[in-house]
Short mmCIF file of C-alpha atoms and ligand atoms in Angstrom, two decimals:
data_model
loop_
_atom_site.label_atom_id
_atom_site.label_comp_id
_atom_site.label_asym_id
_atom_site.label_seq_id
_atom_site.Cartn_x
_atom_site.Cartn_y
_atom_site.Cartn_z
CA UNK A 19 98.12 -101.40 -65.31
CA UNK A 20 100.82 -98.94 -64.41
CA UNK A 21 101.99 -97.10 -67.53
CA UNK A 22 104.51 -94.82 -65.83
CA UNK A 23 107.60 -96.88 -65.27
CA UNK A 24 107.53 -99.65 -67.84
CA UNK A 25 109.69 -100.75 -70.74
CA UNK A 26 107.35 -101.14 -73.67
CA UNK A 27 107.71 -102.52 -77.20
CA UNK A 28 104.88 -101.65 -79.55
CA UNK A 29 105.17 -103.75 -82.70
CA UNK A 30 103.14 -101.84 -85.29
CA UNK A 31 103.98 -98.58 -83.53
CA UNK A 32 105.47 -96.71 -86.48
CA UNK A 33 102.16 -94.97 -87.27
CA UNK A 34 98.54 -94.53 -86.27
CA UNK A 35 97.14 -95.93 -83.03
CA UNK A 36 100.41 -97.68 -82.15
CA UNK A 37 102.50 -94.53 -82.46
CA UNK A 38 99.90 -92.53 -80.53
CA UNK A 39 99.85 -95.12 -77.74
CA UNK A 40 103.66 -95.18 -77.71
CA UNK A 41 103.76 -91.42 -77.16
CA UNK A 42 101.22 -91.73 -74.31
CA UNK A 43 103.37 -94.37 -72.57
CA UNK A 44 106.49 -92.22 -73.11
CA UNK A 45 104.77 -89.09 -71.79
CA UNK A 46 103.74 -91.03 -68.68
CA UNK A 47 107.40 -91.88 -67.98
CA UNK A 48 107.89 -95.28 -69.63
CA UNK A 49 110.72 -96.28 -71.94
CA UNK A 50 109.21 -97.05 -75.35
CA UNK A 51 110.46 -98.79 -78.49
CA UNK A 52 108.29 -98.89 -81.61
CA UNK A 53 108.61 -101.52 -84.33
CA UNK A 54 107.57 -101.78 -87.95
CA UNK A 55 108.94 -102.31 -91.44
CA UNK A 56 109.51 -98.59 -92.06
CA UNK A 57 111.13 -97.02 -89.02
CA UNK A 58 112.00 -93.83 -90.92
CA UNK A 59 108.47 -92.57 -90.13
CA UNK A 60 109.43 -92.04 -86.46
CA UNK A 61 112.08 -89.65 -85.19
CA UNK A 62 111.02 -89.01 -81.58
CA UNK A 63 111.20 -92.57 -80.19
CA UNK A 64 113.57 -95.53 -80.25
CA UNK A 65 112.71 -97.83 -83.15
CA UNK A 66 113.36 -101.38 -84.27
CA UNK A 67 112.86 -102.76 -87.76
CA UNK A 68 110.55 -105.77 -87.76
CA UNK A 69 108.33 -107.56 -90.26
CA UNK A 70 105.90 -109.83 -88.42
CA UNK A 71 105.45 -112.01 -91.51
CA UNK A 72 109.12 -113.04 -91.33
CA UNK A 73 110.26 -115.29 -88.46
CA UNK A 74 113.92 -114.35 -88.90
CA UNK A 75 113.08 -110.63 -88.74
CA UNK A 76 110.99 -111.12 -85.59
CA UNK A 77 113.69 -113.10 -83.79
CA UNK A 78 116.41 -110.63 -84.78
CA UNK A 79 114.30 -107.69 -83.58
CA UNK A 80 113.55 -109.52 -80.33
CA UNK A 81 117.27 -110.15 -79.71
CA UNK A 82 118.17 -106.55 -80.55
CA UNK A 83 115.55 -105.11 -78.21
CA UNK A 84 116.26 -107.46 -75.30
CA UNK A 85 119.99 -106.88 -75.53
CA UNK A 86 119.47 -103.15 -74.91
CA UNK A 87 116.34 -103.52 -72.74
CA UNK A 88 116.53 -106.71 -70.67
CA UNK A 89 113.86 -105.18 -68.43
CA UNK A 90 111.23 -105.09 -71.23
CA UNK A 91 107.93 -105.82 -69.50
CA UNK A 92 105.17 -104.72 -71.89
CA UNK A 93 104.58 -106.10 -75.41
CA UNK A 94 101.89 -104.60 -77.66
CA UNK A 95 101.09 -106.50 -80.87
CA UNK A 96 99.59 -103.67 -82.95
CA UNK A 97 100.71 -104.61 -86.51
CA UNK A 98 97.79 -104.78 -88.87
CA UNK A 99 96.59 -104.16 -92.40
CA UNK A 100 93.02 -103.10 -93.21
CA UNK A 101 92.21 -104.28 -96.74
CA UNK A 102 88.99 -104.48 -98.77
CA UNK A 103 88.06 -107.56 -100.80
CA UNK A 104 85.52 -108.49 -103.47
CA UNK A 105 84.80 -112.17 -102.80
CA UNK A 106 83.24 -112.60 -106.27
CA UNK A 107 86.71 -112.03 -107.71
CA UNK A 108 89.06 -114.93 -106.95
CA UNK A 109 91.95 -112.48 -107.13
CA UNK A 110 90.98 -111.44 -103.58
CA UNK A 111 92.84 -114.48 -102.27
CA UNK A 112 96.20 -112.70 -102.19
CA UNK A 113 94.63 -110.03 -99.99
CA UNK A 114 93.18 -112.68 -97.71
CA UNK A 115 96.58 -114.33 -97.33
CA UNK A 116 98.33 -111.04 -96.54
CA UNK A 117 95.67 -110.06 -94.03
CA UNK A 118 95.83 -113.34 -92.14
CA UNK A 119 99.65 -113.42 -92.34
CA UNK A 120 100.08 -109.96 -90.81
CA UNK A 121 97.11 -109.62 -88.47
CA UNK A 122 96.72 -113.13 -87.08
CA UNK A 123 99.85 -115.22 -87.76
CA UNK A 124 102.02 -112.12 -87.22
CA UNK A 125 100.41 -111.56 -83.83
CA UNK A 126 101.00 -115.17 -82.81
CA UNK A 127 104.61 -115.07 -84.04
CA UNK A 128 105.36 -111.85 -82.15
CA UNK A 129 103.83 -113.16 -78.93
CA UNK A 130 105.73 -116.44 -79.21
CA UNK A 131 109.03 -114.62 -79.65
CA UNK A 132 108.60 -112.69 -76.38
CA UNK A 133 106.62 -115.07 -74.17
CA UNK A 134 109.61 -116.82 -72.52
CA UNK A 135 111.15 -113.44 -71.66
CA UNK A 136 107.86 -112.01 -70.37
CA UNK A 137 107.19 -115.06 -68.22
CA UNK A 138 110.67 -114.65 -66.72
CA UNK A 139 109.88 -110.96 -66.06
CA UNK A 140 106.44 -111.73 -64.66
CA UNK A 141 107.91 -114.29 -62.28
CA UNK A 142 110.70 -111.90 -61.31
CA UNK A 143 108.08 -109.56 -59.86
CA UNK A 144 107.03 -112.33 -57.47
CA UNK A 145 103.45 -111.87 -58.59
CA UNK A 146 103.39 -108.34 -57.19
CA UNK A 147 101.24 -105.76 -58.94
CA UNK A 148 104.00 -105.13 -61.52
CA UNK A 149 104.63 -108.26 -63.57
CA UNK A 150 104.55 -108.18 -67.34
CA UNK A 151 101.83 -107.37 -69.86
CA UNK A 152 100.85 -108.47 -73.33
CA UNK A 153 98.37 -106.22 -75.12
CA UNK A 154 96.84 -107.65 -78.29
CA UNK A 155 94.79 -105.62 -80.77
CA UNK A 156 91.55 -106.92 -82.28
CA UNK A 157 88.79 -104.67 -83.65
CA UNK A 158 85.08 -104.01 -83.36
CA UNK A 159 84.95 -105.64 -86.80
CA UNK A 160 86.07 -108.90 -85.17
CA UNK A 161 82.72 -108.89 -83.34
CA UNK A 162 80.47 -107.33 -85.97
CA UNK A 163 81.82 -107.99 -89.48
CA UNK A 164 82.19 -105.24 -92.05
CA UNK A 165 81.39 -107.10 -95.29
CA UNK A 166 83.86 -105.06 -97.37
CA UNK A 167 86.70 -106.51 -95.26
CA UNK A 168 85.98 -110.24 -94.85
CA UNK A 169 89.49 -111.51 -94.09
CA UNK A 170 90.16 -108.52 -91.88
CA UNK A 171 87.16 -109.44 -89.72
CA UNK A 172 88.24 -113.09 -89.70
CA UNK A 173 91.77 -112.15 -88.65
CA UNK A 174 90.53 -109.97 -85.81
CA UNK A 175 87.97 -112.53 -84.59
CA UNK A 176 90.98 -114.87 -84.59
CA UNK A 177 93.04 -112.44 -82.51
CA UNK A 178 90.17 -112.22 -80.03
CA UNK A 179 89.82 -116.01 -79.72
CA UNK A 180 93.59 -116.42 -79.44
CA UNK A 181 93.79 -113.78 -76.73
CA UNK A 182 91.00 -115.49 -74.79
CA UNK A 183 93.09 -118.69 -74.76
CA UNK A 184 96.42 -116.97 -74.13
CA UNK A 185 95.11 -115.35 -70.93
CA UNK A 186 94.33 -118.60 -69.08
CA UNK A 187 97.46 -120.25 -70.51
CA UNK A 188 99.58 -117.52 -68.90
CA UNK A 189 97.55 -117.30 -65.69
CA UNK A 190 99.83 -117.61 -62.66
CA UNK A 191 102.96 -116.53 -64.56
CA UNK A 192 102.68 -112.84 -63.66
CA UNK A 193 101.88 -111.96 -67.30
CA UNK A 194 98.60 -110.09 -67.74
CA UNK A 195 96.89 -110.33 -71.13
CA UNK A 196 94.73 -107.43 -72.32
CA UNK A 197 92.88 -106.98 -75.61
CA UNK A 198 92.38 -103.60 -77.25
CA UNK A 199 89.12 -103.56 -79.25
CA UNK A 200 89.27 -100.33 -81.29
CA UNK A 201 86.22 -98.95 -83.10
CA UNK A 202 86.86 -96.89 -86.26
CA UNK A 203 89.68 -94.48 -85.36
CA UNK A 204 90.83 -91.69 -87.67
CA UNK A 205 94.13 -93.23 -88.79
CA UNK A 206 95.37 -94.99 -91.93
CA UNK A 207 92.91 -93.11 -94.13
CA UNK A 208 89.88 -94.11 -92.03
CA UNK A 209 88.87 -90.47 -91.68
CA UNK A 210 88.40 -90.30 -95.47
CA UNK A 211 86.08 -93.32 -95.74
CA UNK A 212 84.40 -93.02 -92.35
CA UNK A 213 83.51 -89.54 -91.11
CA UNK A 214 82.35 -91.13 -87.85
CA UNK A 215 85.85 -92.39 -87.05
CA UNK A 216 87.00 -91.25 -83.60
CA UNK A 217 89.82 -88.69 -83.53
CA UNK A 218 93.00 -90.46 -82.39
CA UNK A 219 93.52 -88.29 -79.30
CA UNK A 220 89.95 -88.79 -78.09
CA UNK A 221 90.35 -92.54 -78.58
CA UNK A 222 93.65 -92.61 -76.70
CA UNK A 223 92.23 -90.56 -73.80
CA UNK A 224 89.60 -93.24 -73.27
CA UNK A 225 92.08 -96.09 -73.76
CA UNK A 226 94.48 -94.72 -71.15
CA UNK A 227 91.58 -94.19 -68.73
CA UNK A 228 90.53 -97.84 -69.05
CA UNK A 229 94.05 -99.28 -69.24
CA UNK A 230 95.10 -97.64 -65.97
CA UNK A 231 92.15 -99.01 -63.99
CA UNK A 232 92.93 -101.59 -61.31
CA UNK A 233 92.54 -104.38 -62.12
CA UNK A 234 93.08 -103.82 -65.84
CA UNK A 235 89.92 -104.87 -67.71
CA UNK A 236 90.47 -107.93 -69.94
CA UNK A 237 89.20 -105.91 -72.89
CA UNK A 238 89.67 -102.21 -73.56
CA UNK A 239 86.35 -101.31 -75.17
CA UNK A 240 85.81 -97.54 -75.50
CA UNK A 241 82.25 -96.22 -75.68
CA UNK A 242 82.17 -96.07 -79.50
CA UNK A 243 83.18 -99.76 -79.68
CA UNK A 244 80.48 -101.02 -77.32
CA UNK A 245 77.69 -101.29 -79.90
CA UNK A 246 79.98 -103.46 -82.07
CA UNK A 247 81.42 -105.54 -79.23
CA UNK A 248 78.01 -106.30 -77.74
CA UNK A 249 75.74 -106.35 -80.84
CA UNK A 250 75.08 -110.08 -80.56
CA UNK A 251 74.22 -109.88 -76.86
CA UNK A 252 72.09 -106.77 -77.41
CA UNK A 253 70.05 -108.29 -80.28
CA UNK A 254 71.18 -105.56 -82.72
CA UNK A 255 73.58 -107.77 -84.70
CA UNK A 256 71.37 -108.63 -87.73
CA UNK A 257 70.23 -105.03 -88.29
CA UNK A 258 73.71 -103.59 -87.87
CA UNK A 259 75.23 -106.20 -90.20
CA UNK A 260 72.58 -105.48 -92.85
CA UNK A 261 73.31 -101.75 -92.58
CA UNK A 262 77.04 -102.38 -92.89
CA UNK A 263 76.46 -104.58 -95.96
CA UNK A 264 75.27 -101.43 -97.80
CA UNK A 265 78.95 -100.57 -98.18
CA UNK A 266 79.25 -103.39 -100.74
CA UNK A 267 77.52 -101.11 -103.26
CA UNK A 268 80.83 -99.24 -103.51
CA UNK A 269 82.52 -102.27 -105.14
CA UNK A 270 82.96 -102.01 -108.91
CA UNK A 271 80.07 -103.64 -110.81
CA UNK A 272 77.60 -103.77 -107.89
N1 NAP B 328 92.11 -97.37 -87.30
C1 NAP B 328 91.04 -98.10 -87.08
O1 NAP B 328 89.91 -97.69 -87.38
C2 NAP B 328 91.19 -99.45 -86.43
C3 NAP B 328 90.02 -100.07 -85.94
C4 NAP B 328 90.14 -101.30 -85.32
C5 NAP B 328 91.38 -101.92 -85.19
N2 NAP B 328 92.48 -101.29 -85.68
C6 NAP B 328 93.77 -101.98 -85.55
O2 NAP B 328 94.71 -101.15 -84.91
C7 NAP B 328 96.02 -101.47 -85.36
C8 NAP B 328 96.71 -100.19 -85.84
O3 NAP B 328 96.00 -99.69 -86.96
P1 NAP B 328 96.12 -98.18 -87.45
O4 NAP B 328 94.76 -97.72 -87.77
O5 NAP B 328 96.92 -97.39 -86.49
O6 NAP B 328 96.88 -98.38 -88.85
P2 NAP B 328 98.32 -97.96 -89.36
O7 NAP B 328 98.60 -96.53 -89.06
O8 NAP B 328 98.37 -98.40 -90.77
O9 NAP B 328 99.31 -98.85 -88.46
C9 NAP B 328 99.59 -100.17 -88.76
C10 NAP B 328 100.92 -100.52 -88.16
O10 NAP B 328 101.20 -101.90 -88.48
C11 NAP B 328 102.51 -101.96 -89.00
N3 NAP B 328 102.66 -103.10 -89.92
C12 NAP B 328 101.94 -103.38 -91.04
N4 NAP B 328 102.41 -104.50 -91.61
C13 NAP B 328 103.44 -104.93 -90.83
C14 NAP B 328 104.33 -106.03 -90.89
N5 NAP B 328 104.29 -106.93 -91.89
N6 NAP B 328 105.26 -106.18 -89.90
C15 NAP B 328 105.32 -105.28 -88.90
N7 NAP B 328 104.51 -104.23 -88.78
C16 NAP B 328 103.59 -104.04 -89.75
C17 NAP B 328 102.75 -100.62 -89.69
O11 NAP B 328 104.13 -100.33 -89.75
P3 NAP B 328 105.05 -100.43 -91.07
O12 NAP B 328 104.22 -99.99 -92.24
O13 NAP B 328 106.19 -99.52 -90.73
O14 NAP B 328 105.45 -101.86 -91.15
C18 NAP B 328 102.08 -99.69 -88.69
O15 NAP B 328 102.97 -99.37 -87.65
C19 NAP B 328 95.85 -102.52 -86.47
O16 NAP B 328 96.04 -103.81 -85.93
C20 NAP B 328 94.40 -102.33 -86.89
O17 NAP B 328 93.85 -103.49 -87.44
C21 NAP B 328 92.42 -100.08 -86.29
#
């Protein structure tokens, strides 16, 4: 995809990977708006307040953005929470609900809000190489669970499956659907719990390299994500899952 002359909304772009990606799009020449609940974290880009768990907030943000930017042609659904759960403690359920509400239902709600507009934009390009783009965000954990984050993995496997259905549903409309599959990236405190987390800039360098290929790959899987994405195919799944289950020893009482 061309990242130089686009109008991009990154929902979940007020910090971390989303903010980093927003700055890459802006540096390449695109107009970028970032969304989140706390827009005070960003002072170098246009922002919009949005809570993806709230339909009214999503529709209001959509209307606000499209009023100023009727040429919006890229939507990135980056909002996500990464939460640990102890499934032996029924109190985990609130965490499960929040995780699914933000990561999965929030993604679906955000896409729904913008799909009619993006289809109109995609069609406006006459099917030329421009068109419109939706970029969803799953995770390596959606393909190889991390047992400390059960609902997180479920939400991201859900985002993957949803994206796989969205792509053929939008085929022929001029809207391209791409899935970002990040490995551990050093944001949101990841660097403290996972010394192997990729530095954000190194991750974004690889992402931009893959994203700007023609045609855009359906999935943006950087090198560090490949062993997670393809564990099942490669026959390494059971061993890797068992190794990752060691992390459960960090839960209180284990
Ligand atoms: N970092 C990793 O290792 C990693 C690995 C795989 C996948 N991912 C995925 O990458 C995405 C970005 O993660 P990150 O590491 O960059 O974390 P982050 O810095 O915590 O970013 C999360 C973003 O989601 C937004 N958000 C959270 N709840 C929201 C809500 N209810 N409504 C709207 N926005 C909301 C946050 O903004 P506000 O707080 O302002 O609302 C923030 O902009 C997530 O989907 C995450 O699951 C991350």
